[in-house]
Every structure is written in C-alpha cells, then in structure tokens.
PDB file of C-alpha atoms and ligand atoms in Angstrom:
ATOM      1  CA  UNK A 232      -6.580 -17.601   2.817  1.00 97.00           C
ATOM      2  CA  UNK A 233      -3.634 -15.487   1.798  1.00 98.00           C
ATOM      3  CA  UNK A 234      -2.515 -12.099   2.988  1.00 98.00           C
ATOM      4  CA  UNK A 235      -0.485  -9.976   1.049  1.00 98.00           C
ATOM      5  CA  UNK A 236       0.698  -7.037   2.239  1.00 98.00           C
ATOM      6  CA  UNK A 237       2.382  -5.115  -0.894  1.00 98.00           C
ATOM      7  CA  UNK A 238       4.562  -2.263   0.105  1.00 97.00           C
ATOM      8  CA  UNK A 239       6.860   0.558  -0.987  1.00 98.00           C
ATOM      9  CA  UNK A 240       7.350   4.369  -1.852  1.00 98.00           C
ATOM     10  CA  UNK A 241       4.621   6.631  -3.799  1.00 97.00           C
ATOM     11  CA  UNK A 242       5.112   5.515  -7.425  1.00 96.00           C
ATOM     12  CA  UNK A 243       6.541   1.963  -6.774  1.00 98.00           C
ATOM     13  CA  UNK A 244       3.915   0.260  -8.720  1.00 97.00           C
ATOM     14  CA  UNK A 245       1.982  -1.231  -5.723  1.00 97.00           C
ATOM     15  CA  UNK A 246      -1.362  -0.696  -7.896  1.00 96.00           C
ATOM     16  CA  UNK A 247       0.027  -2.249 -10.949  1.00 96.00           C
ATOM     17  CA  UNK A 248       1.747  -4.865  -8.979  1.00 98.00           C
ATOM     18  CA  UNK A 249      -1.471  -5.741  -7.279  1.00 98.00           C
ATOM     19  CA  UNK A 250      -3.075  -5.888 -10.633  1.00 98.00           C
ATOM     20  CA  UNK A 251      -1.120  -8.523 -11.528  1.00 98.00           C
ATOM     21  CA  UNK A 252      -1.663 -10.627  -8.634  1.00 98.00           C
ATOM     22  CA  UNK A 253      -5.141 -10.186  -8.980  1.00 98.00           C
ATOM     23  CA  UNK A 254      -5.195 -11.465 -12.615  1.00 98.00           C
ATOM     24  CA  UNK A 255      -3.740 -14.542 -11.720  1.00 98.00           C
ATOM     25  CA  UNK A 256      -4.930 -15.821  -8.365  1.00 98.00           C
ATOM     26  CA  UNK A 257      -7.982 -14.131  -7.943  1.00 98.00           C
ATOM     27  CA  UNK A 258      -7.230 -11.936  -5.309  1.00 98.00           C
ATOM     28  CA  UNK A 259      -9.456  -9.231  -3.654  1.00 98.00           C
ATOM     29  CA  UNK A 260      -7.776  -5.909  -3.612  1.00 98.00           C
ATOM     30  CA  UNK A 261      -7.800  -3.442  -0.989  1.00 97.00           C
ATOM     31  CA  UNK A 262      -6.212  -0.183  -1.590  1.00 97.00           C
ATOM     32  CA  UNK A 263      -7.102   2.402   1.315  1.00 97.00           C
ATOM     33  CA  UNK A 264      -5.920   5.424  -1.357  1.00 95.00           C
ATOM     34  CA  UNK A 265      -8.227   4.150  -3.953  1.00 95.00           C
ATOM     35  CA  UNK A 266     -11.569   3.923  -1.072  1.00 96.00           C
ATOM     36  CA  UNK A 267     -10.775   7.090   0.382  1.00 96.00           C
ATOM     37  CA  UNK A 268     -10.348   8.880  -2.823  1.00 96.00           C
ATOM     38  CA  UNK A 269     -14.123   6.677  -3.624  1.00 96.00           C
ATOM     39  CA  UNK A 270     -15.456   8.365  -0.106  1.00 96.00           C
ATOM     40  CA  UNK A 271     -13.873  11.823  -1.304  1.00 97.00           C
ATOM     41  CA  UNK A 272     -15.813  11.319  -4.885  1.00 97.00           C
ATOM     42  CA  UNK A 273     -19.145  10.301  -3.065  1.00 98.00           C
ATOM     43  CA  UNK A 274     -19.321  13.141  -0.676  1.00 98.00           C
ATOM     44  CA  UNK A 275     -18.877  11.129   2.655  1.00 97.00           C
ATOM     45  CA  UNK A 276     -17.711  12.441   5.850  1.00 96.00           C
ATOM     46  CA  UNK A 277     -14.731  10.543   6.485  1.00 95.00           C
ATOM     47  CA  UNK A 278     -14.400  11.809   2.535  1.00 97.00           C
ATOM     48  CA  UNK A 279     -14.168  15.494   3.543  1.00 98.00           C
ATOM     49  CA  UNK A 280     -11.815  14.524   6.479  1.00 97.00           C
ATOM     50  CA  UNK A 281      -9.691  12.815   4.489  1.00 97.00           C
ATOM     51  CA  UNK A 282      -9.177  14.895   1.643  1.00 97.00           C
ATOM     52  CA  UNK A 283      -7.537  17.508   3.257  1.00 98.00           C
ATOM     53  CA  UNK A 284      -5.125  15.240   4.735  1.00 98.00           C
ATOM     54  CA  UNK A 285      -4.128  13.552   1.482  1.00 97.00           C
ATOM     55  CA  UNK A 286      -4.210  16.999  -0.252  1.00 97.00           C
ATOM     56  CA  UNK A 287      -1.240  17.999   1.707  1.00 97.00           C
ATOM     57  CA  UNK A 288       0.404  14.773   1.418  1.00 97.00           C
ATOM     58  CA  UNK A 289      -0.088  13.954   4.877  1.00 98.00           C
ATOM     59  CA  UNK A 290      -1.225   9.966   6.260  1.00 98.00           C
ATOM     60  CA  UNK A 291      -5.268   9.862   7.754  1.00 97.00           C
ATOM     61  CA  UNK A 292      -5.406   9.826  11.404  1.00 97.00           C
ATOM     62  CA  UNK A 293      -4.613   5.849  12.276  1.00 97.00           C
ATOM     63  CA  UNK A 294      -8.263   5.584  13.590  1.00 95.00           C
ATOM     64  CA  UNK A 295     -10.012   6.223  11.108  1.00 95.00           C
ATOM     65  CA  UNK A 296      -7.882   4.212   8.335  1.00 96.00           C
ATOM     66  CA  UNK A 297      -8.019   0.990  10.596  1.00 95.00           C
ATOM     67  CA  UNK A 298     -12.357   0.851  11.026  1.00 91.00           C
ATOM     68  CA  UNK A 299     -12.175   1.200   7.442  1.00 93.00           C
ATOM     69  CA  UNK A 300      -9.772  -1.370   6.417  1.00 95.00           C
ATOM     70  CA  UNK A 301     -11.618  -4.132   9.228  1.00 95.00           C
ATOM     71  CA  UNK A 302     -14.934  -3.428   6.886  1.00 93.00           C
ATOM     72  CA  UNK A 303     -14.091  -3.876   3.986  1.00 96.00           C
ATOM     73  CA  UNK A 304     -11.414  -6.784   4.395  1.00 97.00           C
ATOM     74  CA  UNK A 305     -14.939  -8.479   6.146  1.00 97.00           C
ATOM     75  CA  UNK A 306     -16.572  -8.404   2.717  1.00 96.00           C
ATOM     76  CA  UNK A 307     -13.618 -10.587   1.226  1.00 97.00           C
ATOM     77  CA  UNK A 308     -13.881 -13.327   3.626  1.00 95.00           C
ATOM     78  CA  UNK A 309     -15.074 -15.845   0.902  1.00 94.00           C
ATOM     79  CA  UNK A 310     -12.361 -15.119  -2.075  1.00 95.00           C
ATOM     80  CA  UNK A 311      -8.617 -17.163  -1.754  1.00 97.00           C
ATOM     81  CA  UNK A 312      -6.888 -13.993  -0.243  1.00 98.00           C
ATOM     82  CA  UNK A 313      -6.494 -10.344  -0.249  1.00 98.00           C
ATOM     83  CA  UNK A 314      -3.842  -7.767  -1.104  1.00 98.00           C
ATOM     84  CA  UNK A 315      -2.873  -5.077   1.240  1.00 98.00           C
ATOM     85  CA  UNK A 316      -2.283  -1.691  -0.792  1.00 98.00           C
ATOM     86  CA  UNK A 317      -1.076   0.977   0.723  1.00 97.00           C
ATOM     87  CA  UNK A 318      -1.967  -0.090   4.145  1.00 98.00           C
ATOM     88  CA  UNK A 319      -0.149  -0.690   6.736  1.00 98.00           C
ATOM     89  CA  UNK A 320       1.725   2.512   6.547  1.00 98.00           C
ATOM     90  CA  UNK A 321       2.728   3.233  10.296  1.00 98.00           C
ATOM     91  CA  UNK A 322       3.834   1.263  13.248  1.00 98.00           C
ATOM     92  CA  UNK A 323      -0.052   1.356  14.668  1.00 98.00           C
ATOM     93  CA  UNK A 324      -1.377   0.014  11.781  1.00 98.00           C
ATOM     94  CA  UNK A 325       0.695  -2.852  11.392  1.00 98.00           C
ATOM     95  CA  UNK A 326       0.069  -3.658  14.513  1.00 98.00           C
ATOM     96  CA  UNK A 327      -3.626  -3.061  14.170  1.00 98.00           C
ATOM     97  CA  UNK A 328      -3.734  -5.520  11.572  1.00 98.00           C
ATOM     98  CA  UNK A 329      -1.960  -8.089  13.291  1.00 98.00           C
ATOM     99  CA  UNK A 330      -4.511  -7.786  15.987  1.00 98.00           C
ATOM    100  CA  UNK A 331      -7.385  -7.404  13.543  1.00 97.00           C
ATOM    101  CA  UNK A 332      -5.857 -10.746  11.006  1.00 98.00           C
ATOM    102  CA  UNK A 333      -5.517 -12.369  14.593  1.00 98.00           C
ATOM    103  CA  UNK A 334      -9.050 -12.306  15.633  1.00 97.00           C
ATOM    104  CA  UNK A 335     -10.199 -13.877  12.496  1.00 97.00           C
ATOM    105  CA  UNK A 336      -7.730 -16.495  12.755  1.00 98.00           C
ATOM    106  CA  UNK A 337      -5.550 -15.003  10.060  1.00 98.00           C
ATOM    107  CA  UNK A 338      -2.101 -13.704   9.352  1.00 98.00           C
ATOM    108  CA  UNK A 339       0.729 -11.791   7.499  1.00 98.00           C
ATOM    109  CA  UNK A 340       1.635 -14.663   4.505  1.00 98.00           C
ATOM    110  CA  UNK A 341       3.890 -12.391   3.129  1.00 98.00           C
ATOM    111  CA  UNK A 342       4.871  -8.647   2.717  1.00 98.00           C
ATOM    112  CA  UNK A 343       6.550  -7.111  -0.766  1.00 98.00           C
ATOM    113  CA  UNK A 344       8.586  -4.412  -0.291  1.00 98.00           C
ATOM    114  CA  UNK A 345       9.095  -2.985  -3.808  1.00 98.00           C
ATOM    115  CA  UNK A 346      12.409  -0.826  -4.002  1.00 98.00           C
ATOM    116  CA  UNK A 347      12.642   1.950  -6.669  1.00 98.00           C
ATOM    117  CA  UNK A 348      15.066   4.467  -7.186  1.00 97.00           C
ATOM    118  CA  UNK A 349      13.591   7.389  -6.114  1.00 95.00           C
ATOM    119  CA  UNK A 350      14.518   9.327  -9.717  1.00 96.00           C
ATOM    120  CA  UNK A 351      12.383   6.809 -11.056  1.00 97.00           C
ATOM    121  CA  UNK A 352       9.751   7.513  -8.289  1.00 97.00           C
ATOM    122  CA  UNK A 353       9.309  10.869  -9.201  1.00 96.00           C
ATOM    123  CA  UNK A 354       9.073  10.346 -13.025  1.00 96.00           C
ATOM    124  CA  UNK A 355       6.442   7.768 -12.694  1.00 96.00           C
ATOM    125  CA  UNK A 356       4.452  10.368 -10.459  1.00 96.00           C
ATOM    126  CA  UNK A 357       4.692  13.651 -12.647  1.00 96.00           C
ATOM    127  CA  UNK A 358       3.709  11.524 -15.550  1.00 95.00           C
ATOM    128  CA  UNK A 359       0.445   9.898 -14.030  1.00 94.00           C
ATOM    129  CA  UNK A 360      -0.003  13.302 -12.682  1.00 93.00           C
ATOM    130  CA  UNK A 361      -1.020  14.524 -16.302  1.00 94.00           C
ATOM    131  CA  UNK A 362      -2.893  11.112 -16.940  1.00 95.00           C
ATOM    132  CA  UNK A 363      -4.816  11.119 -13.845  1.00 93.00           C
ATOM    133  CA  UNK A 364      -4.948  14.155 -12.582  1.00 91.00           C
ATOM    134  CA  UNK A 365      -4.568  13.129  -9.128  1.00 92.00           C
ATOM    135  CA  UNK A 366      -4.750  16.123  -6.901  1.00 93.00           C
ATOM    136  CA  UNK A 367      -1.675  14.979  -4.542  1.00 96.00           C
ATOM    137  CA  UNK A 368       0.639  14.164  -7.613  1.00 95.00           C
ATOM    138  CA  UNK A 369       2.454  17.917  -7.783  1.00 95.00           C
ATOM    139  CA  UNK A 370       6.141  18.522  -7.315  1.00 95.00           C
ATOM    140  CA  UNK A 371       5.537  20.002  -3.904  1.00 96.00           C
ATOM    141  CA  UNK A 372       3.177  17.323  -2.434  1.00 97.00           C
ATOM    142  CA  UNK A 373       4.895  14.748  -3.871  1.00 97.00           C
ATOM    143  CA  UNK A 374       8.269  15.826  -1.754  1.00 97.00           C
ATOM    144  CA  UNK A 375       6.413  15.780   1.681  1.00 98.00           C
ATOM    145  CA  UNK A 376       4.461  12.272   0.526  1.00 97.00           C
ATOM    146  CA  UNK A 377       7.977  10.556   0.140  1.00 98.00           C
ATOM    147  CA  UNK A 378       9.235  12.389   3.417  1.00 98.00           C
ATOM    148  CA  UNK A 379       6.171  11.175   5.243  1.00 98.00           C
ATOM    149  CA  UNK A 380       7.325   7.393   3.781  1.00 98.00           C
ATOM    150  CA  UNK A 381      10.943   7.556   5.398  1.00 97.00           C
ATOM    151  CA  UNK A 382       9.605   9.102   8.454  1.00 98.00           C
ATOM    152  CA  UNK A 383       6.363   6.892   9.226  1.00 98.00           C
ATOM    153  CA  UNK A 384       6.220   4.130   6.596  1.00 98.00           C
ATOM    154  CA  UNK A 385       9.855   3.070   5.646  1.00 97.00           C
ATOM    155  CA  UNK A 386      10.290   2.067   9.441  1.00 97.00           C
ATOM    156  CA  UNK A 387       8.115  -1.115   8.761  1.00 98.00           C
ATOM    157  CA  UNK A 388      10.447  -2.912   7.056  1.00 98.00           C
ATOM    158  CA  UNK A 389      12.162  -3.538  10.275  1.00 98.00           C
ATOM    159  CA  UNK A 390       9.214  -4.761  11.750  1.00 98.00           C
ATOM    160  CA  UNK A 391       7.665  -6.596   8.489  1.00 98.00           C
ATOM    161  CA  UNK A 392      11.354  -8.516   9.226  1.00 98.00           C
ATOM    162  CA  UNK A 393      11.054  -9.371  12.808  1.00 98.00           C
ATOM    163  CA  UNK A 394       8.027 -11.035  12.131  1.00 98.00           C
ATOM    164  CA  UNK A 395       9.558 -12.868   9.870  1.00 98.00           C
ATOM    165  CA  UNK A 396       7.253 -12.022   6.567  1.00 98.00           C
ATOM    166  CA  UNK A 397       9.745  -9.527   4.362  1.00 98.00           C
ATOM    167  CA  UNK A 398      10.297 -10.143   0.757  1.00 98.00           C
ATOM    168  CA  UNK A 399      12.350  -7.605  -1.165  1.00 98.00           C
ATOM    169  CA  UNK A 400      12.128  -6.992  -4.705  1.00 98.00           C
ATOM    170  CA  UNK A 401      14.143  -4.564  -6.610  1.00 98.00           C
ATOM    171  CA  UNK A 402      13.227  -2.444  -9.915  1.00 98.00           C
ATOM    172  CA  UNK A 403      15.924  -2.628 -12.188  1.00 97.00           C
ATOM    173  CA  UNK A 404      13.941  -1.374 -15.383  1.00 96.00           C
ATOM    174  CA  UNK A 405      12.174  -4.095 -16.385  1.00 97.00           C
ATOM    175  CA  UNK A 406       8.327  -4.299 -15.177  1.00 96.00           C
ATOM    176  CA  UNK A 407       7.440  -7.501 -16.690  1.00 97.00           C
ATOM    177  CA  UNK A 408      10.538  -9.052 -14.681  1.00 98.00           C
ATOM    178  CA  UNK A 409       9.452  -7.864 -11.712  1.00 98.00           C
ATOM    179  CA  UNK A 410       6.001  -9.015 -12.094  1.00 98.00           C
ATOM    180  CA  UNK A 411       7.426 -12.674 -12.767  1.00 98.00           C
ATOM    181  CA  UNK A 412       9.464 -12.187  -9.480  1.00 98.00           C
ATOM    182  CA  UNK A 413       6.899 -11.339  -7.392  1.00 98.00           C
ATOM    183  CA  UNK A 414       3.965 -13.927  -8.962  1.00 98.00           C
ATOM    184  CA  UNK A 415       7.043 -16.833  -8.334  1.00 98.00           C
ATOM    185  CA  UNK A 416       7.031 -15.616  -4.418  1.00 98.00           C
ATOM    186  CA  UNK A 417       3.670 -15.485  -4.041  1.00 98.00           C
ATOM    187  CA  UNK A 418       2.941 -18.965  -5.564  1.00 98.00           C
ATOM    188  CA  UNK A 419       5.521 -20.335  -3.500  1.00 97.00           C
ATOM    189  CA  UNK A 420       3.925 -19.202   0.099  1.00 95.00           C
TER     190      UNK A 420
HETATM  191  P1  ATP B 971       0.964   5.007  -5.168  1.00 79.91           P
HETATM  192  O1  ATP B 971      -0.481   4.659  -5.173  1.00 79.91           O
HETATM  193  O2  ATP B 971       1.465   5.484  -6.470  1.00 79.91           O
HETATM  194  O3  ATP B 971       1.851   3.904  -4.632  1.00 79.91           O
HETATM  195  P2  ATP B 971       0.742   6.511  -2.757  1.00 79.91           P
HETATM  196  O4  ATP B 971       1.171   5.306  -2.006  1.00 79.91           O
HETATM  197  O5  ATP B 971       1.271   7.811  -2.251  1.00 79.91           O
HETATM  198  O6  ATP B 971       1.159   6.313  -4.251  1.00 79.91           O
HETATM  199  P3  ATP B 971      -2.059   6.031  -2.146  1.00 79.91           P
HETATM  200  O7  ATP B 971      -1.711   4.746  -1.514  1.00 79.91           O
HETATM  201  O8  ATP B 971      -3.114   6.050  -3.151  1.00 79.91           O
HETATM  202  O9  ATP B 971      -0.813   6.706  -2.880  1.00 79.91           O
HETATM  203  O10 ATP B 971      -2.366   7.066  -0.961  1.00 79.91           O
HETATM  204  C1  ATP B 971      -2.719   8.410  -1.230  1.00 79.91           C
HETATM  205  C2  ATP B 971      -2.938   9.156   0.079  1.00 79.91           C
HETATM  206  O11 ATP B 971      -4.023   8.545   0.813  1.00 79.91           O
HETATM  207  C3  ATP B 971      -1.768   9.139   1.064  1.00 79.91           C
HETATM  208  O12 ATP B 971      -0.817  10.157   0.800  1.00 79.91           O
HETATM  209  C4  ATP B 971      -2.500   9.352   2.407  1.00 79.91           C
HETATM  210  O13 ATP B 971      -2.869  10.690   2.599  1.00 79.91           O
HETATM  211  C5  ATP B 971      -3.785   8.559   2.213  1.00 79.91           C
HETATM  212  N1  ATP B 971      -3.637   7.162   2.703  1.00 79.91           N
HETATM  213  C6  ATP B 971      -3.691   6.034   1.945  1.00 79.91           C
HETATM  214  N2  ATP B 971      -3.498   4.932   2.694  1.00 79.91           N
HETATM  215  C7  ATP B 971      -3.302   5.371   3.962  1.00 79.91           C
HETATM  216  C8  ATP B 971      -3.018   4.735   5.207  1.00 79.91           C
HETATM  217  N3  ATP B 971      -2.872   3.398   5.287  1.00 79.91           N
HETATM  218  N4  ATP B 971      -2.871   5.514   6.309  1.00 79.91           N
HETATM  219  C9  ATP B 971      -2.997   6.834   6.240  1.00 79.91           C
HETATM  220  N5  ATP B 971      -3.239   7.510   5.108  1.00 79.91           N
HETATM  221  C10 ATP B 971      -3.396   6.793   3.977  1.00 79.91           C
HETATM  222 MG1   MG B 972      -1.780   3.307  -5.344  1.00 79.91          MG
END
C-alpha cells in the first residue's frame, strides 16, 4: 500500500491537498490535528491534555501522538494507502514511524513538502480563523505555531531527504496547479 507523508507550514494546504488525493485514489486520511481536536470535542483525556498544548501553539508530547497514530493507521490496513497529515512533525516521530511502517512491512513511498510564502501563510490562517473558528488560529498563536515549525518540524526535510523520499512542491498562486503537480507525483510512485 502507499504512504504518503504530506508536509509543510500551518496554512500550506496539507488538508486540502490531502483532499484531493483522497478523491482520486481512495486514500485513508489521517490528520493527528483533526483526531485530537475529535478527542478535545468528545471530552477524552488525552483531549484535555492536548488542548492546552495546541491552545498555546505548542506540539503534544511525542508519546502520546505516536500510540495514537499506530491505532488508527491499524484500522486502514485494508484501503490502497494512507496520507500522513500533520504527522511526523519532529525528529522522534519520523523515526517512530519508520519503526512503526517497518514492523508492518511498510514504508515512506513518498513525502510532499508543500512550500508557501509565509505572507500567504498567514492570510490563509486569519481568514479560516473567522470561518472556522479554530481556537489556535489568532495572530499571537499563530507566530509561535510557525516558530515551533522552523524549530522542530522544518528540520525533517533533511531527514525526509536522506532517506531518499522528498518531493518539493512550490505555491506559486495557483491551487488547481498544484493539485495537478502533486496527483502526477503520486501516480507516478
Ligand atoms: P494546517 O492544518 O492549516 O496545516 P497546522 O499544521 O498548524 O495547520 P494541525 O495539523 O491541525 O494544524 O495541528 C494543530 C495542532 O495540533 C498543532 O499546533 C499541535 O499542537 C497539535 N498537533 C497536531 N499534530 C501533531 C503532531 N504530529 N505532534 C504534536 N502535536 C501535533
Ligand atoms: Mg490541517
């Protein structure tokens, strides 16, 4: 099965990206924002942890994110492949789910790294904020969220490269171009 790992800044379409893929090859879709803001809407423990992580823009403890992700990527088992979203975000959890792909006799096909000018980052993020209503999408938050990418995150590329899976694709204003790119690379794996 494919493994896509889809990667890049808050606000660099990884959702809508994903979308796409899922629409035509009929991908499962894993986006560890999206389940922990599920566990912070059902009440759950790990919920209440990780809300007031995410509420100061800050990444879950590495732990915690990697039990999740093992669960539910062993309820997609049956599908033709699943999208990465928003996962792996550090060092650990790449390696985590090299280990974790490893075990079920899996791997990396291919990561995306979508690069955005960081103007257009913060557009993109103050307008879903009054769409969605997200409670990490403020001015303030937003600031430390893209720190806490060049710190933690952005440092993956280098290793996404060394193992030999990096695929870079570039926003130059047109979404439905990109989205062409990125289903040509993907077919192509
Ligand atoms: P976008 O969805 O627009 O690309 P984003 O990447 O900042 O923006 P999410 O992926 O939804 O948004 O993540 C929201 C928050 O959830 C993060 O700021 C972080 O607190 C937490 N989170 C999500 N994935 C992880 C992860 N892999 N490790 C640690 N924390 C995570
Ligand atoms: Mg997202």
């Amino acid at each position: 099965m494919d493994n896509i790992v889809i990667f890049g800044a808050p606000g660099s379409g990884k959702g809508t990206y994903s979308a796409a893929l899922v629409e035509k090859f009929g991908y499962n879709h894993i986006s560890t924002g999206d389940v922990l803001r599920e566990e912070i809407k059902a009440g759950t423990e790990l919920g209440s942890i990780a809300k007031r992580y995410i509420d100061k823009g800050q990444l879950i403890p590495d732990d915690l994110i990697i039990d999740m992700l093992a669960s539910v990527y062993d309820t997609m088992r049956e599908g033709p492949g699943v999208i990465f979203d928003g996962f792996p975000r550090t060092i650990v959890q790449a390696k985590a789910l090299k280990k974790m792909l490893q075990e079920r006799g899996e791997k990396i096909s291919v990561t995306l790294n979508l690069k955005v000018n960081e103007d257009v980052l913060m557009e993109r993020l103050l307008n879903r904020a009054k769409i969605e209503g997200r409670t990490d999408d403020n001015e303030a938050t937003i600031k430390k969220r893209f720190n806490v990418y060049y710190t933690q995150t952005h440092p993956l590329i280098e290793w996404f490269k060394k193992e030999g899976v990096l695929s870079e694709f570039t926003f130059r204003g047109d979404k439905d171009k990109m989205i062409n790119e990125i289903i040509d690379k993907v077919a192509s794996i």
